[in-house]
C-alpha positions as a printed NumPy array, in Angstrom:
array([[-15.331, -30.422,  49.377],
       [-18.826, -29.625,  49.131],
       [-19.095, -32.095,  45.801],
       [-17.071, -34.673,  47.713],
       [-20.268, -34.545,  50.403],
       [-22.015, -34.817,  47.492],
       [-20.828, -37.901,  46.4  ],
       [-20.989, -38.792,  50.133],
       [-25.281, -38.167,  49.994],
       [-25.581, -40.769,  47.015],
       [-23.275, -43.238,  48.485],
       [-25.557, -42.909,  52.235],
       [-28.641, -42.829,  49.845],
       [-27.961, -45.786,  47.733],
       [-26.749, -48.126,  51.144],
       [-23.16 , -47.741,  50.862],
       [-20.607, -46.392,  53.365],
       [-21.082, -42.484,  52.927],
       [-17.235, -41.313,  51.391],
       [-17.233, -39.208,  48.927],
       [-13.809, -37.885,  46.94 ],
       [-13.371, -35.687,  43.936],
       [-10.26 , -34.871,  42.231],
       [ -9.35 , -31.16 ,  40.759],
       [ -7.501, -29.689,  38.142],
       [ -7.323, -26.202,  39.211],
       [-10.905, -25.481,  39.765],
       [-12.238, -28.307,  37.172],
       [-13.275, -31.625,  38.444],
       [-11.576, -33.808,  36.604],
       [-12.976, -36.999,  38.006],
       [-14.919, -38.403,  40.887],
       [-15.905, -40.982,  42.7  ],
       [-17.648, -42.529,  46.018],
       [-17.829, -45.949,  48.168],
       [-19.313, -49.104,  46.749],
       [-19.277, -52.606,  47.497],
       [-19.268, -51.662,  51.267],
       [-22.609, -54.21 ,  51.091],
       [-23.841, -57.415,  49.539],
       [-22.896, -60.119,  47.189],
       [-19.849, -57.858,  45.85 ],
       [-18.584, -56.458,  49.227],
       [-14.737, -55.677,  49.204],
       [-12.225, -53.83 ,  50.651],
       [-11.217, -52.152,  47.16 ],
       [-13.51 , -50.06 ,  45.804],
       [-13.043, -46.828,  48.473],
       [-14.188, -43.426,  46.825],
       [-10.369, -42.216,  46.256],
       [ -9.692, -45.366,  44.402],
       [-12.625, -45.087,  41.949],
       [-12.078, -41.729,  41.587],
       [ -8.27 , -42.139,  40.434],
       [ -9.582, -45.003,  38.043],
       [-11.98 , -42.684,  36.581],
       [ -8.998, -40.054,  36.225],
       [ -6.562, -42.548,  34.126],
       [ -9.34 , -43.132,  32.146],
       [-10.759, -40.184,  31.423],
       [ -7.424, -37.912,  31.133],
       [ -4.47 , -40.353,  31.357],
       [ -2.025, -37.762,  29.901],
       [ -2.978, -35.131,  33.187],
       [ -0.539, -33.429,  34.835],
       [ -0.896, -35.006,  38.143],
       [  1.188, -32.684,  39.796],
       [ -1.074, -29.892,  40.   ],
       [ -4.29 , -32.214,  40.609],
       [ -6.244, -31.718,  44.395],
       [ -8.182, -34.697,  45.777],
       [-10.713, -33.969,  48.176],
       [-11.928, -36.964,  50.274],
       [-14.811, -36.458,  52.812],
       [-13.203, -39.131,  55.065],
       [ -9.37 , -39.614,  55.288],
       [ -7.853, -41.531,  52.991],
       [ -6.953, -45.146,  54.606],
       [ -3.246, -46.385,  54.033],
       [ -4.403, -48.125,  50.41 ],
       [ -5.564, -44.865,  48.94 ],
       [ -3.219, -42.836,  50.675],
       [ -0.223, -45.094,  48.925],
       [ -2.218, -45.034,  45.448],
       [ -2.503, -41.318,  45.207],
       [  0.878, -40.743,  46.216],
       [  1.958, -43.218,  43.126],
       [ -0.242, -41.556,  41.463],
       [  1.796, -38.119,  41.85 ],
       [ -0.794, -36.481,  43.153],
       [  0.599, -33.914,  45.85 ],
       [ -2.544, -32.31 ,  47.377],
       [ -4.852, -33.639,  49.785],
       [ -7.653, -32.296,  51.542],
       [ -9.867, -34.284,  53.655],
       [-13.15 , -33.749,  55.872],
       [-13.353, -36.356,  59.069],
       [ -9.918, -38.346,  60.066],
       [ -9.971, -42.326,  59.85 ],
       [ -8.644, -42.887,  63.855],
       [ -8.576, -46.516,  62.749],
       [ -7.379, -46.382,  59.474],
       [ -5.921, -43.475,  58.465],
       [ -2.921, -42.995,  56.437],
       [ -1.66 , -39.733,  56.217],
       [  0.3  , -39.548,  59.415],
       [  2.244, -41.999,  57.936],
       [  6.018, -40.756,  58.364],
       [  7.306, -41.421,  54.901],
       [ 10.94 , -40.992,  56.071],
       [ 11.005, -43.887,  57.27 ],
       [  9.4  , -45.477,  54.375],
       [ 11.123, -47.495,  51.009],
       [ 12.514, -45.266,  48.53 ],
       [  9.232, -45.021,  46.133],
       [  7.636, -42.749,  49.149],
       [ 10.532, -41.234,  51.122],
       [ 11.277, -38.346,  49.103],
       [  7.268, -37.391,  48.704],
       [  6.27 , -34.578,  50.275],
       [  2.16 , -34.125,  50.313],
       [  0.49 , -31.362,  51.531],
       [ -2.391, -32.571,  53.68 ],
       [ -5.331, -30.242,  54.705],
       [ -7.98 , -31.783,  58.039],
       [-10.991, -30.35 ,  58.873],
       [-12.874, -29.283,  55.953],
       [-16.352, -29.452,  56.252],
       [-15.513, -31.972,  59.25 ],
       [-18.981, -31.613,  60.626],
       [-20.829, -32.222,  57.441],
       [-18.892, -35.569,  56.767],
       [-19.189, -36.95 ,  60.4  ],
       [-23.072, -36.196,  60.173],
       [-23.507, -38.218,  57.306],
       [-21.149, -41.206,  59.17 ],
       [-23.398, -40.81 ,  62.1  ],
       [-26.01 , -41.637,  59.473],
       [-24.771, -44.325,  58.443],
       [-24.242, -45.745,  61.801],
       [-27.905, -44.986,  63.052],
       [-29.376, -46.846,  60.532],
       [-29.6  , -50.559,  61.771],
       [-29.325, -52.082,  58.361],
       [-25.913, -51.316,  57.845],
       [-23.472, -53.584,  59.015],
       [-20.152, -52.178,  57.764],
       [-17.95 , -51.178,  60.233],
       [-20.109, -52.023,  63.046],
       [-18.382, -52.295,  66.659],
       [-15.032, -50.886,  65.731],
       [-13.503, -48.2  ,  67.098],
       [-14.514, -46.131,  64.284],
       [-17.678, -46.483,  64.481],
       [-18.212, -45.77 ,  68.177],
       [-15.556, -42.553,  67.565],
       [-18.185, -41.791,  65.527],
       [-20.767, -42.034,  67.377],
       [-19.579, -40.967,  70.956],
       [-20.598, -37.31 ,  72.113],
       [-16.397, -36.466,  72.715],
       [-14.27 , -36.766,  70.015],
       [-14.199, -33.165,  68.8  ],
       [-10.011, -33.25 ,  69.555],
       [ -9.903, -35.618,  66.493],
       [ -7.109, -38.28 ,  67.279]])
């Protein structure tokens, strides 16, 4: 996790929405990745650290084992990466500060189509929580940035009670 907050830093430094995500291979990184286009001409709702990280991964090792793989995502992964990771047949997840208004891996995949219902993560909370939401309450200080302003993330993240997560 600590090279996920990594990731996180250069994302906060460069502007950009501080997530930060690796992916592991048993205790080789294997790929990485971390929020961009959460500002400017080329702002979008696609590249999230998770995402850029997996693209990295079929690049970079297509023929992978994804079943053994770890991703490691200093923010929850929303309901987009959450889906694309699970494609992806990655099984592990472990992530640093929960989404409350985005978050995807309470998601009861029961009750979900085929492709998910028989998928069976493991999902880890928590790690390094209190590194991740200081960099988010960063991000939010800082007048300049604009993305995710007045939601209810952003003032979860910024309130003085919200240590019983959701």
């Amino acid at each position: 996790m600590r090279m996920a907050l990594d990731e996180a830093e250069s994302a906060l430094r460069a502007g950009e929405f501080p997530v930060g995500c690796i992916i592991t291979d048993g205790g080789e990184v294997v790929a990485s990745g971390r929020r961009a286009a959460s500002r400017g001409a080329l702002e979008n709702e696609i590249d999230h650290a998770e995402i850029l990280a997996l693209r990295k991964l079929y690049r970079s090792r297509p023929d992978i084992g994804k079943d053994r793989l770890c991703i490691y995502s200093t923010l929850e992964p929303c309901l987009m990466c959450f889906g694309a990771i699970l494609i992806s047949g990655i099984r592990r997840i472990v992530y640093a500060f929960e989404d409350v208004m985005g978050g995807g891996t309470s998601l009861l995949l029961q009750a979900m189509p085929p492709l998910y219902r028989d998928m069976d993560p493991a999902v880890v909370a928590s790690v390094c929580r209190d590194e991740s939401l200081a960099l988010m309450r960063a991000f939010f200080s800082n007048p300049d940035n604009g993305y995710l302003k007045d939601t209810h993330f952003a003032r979860y993240v910024m309130s003085k009670d919200h240590a019983s997560g959701k």
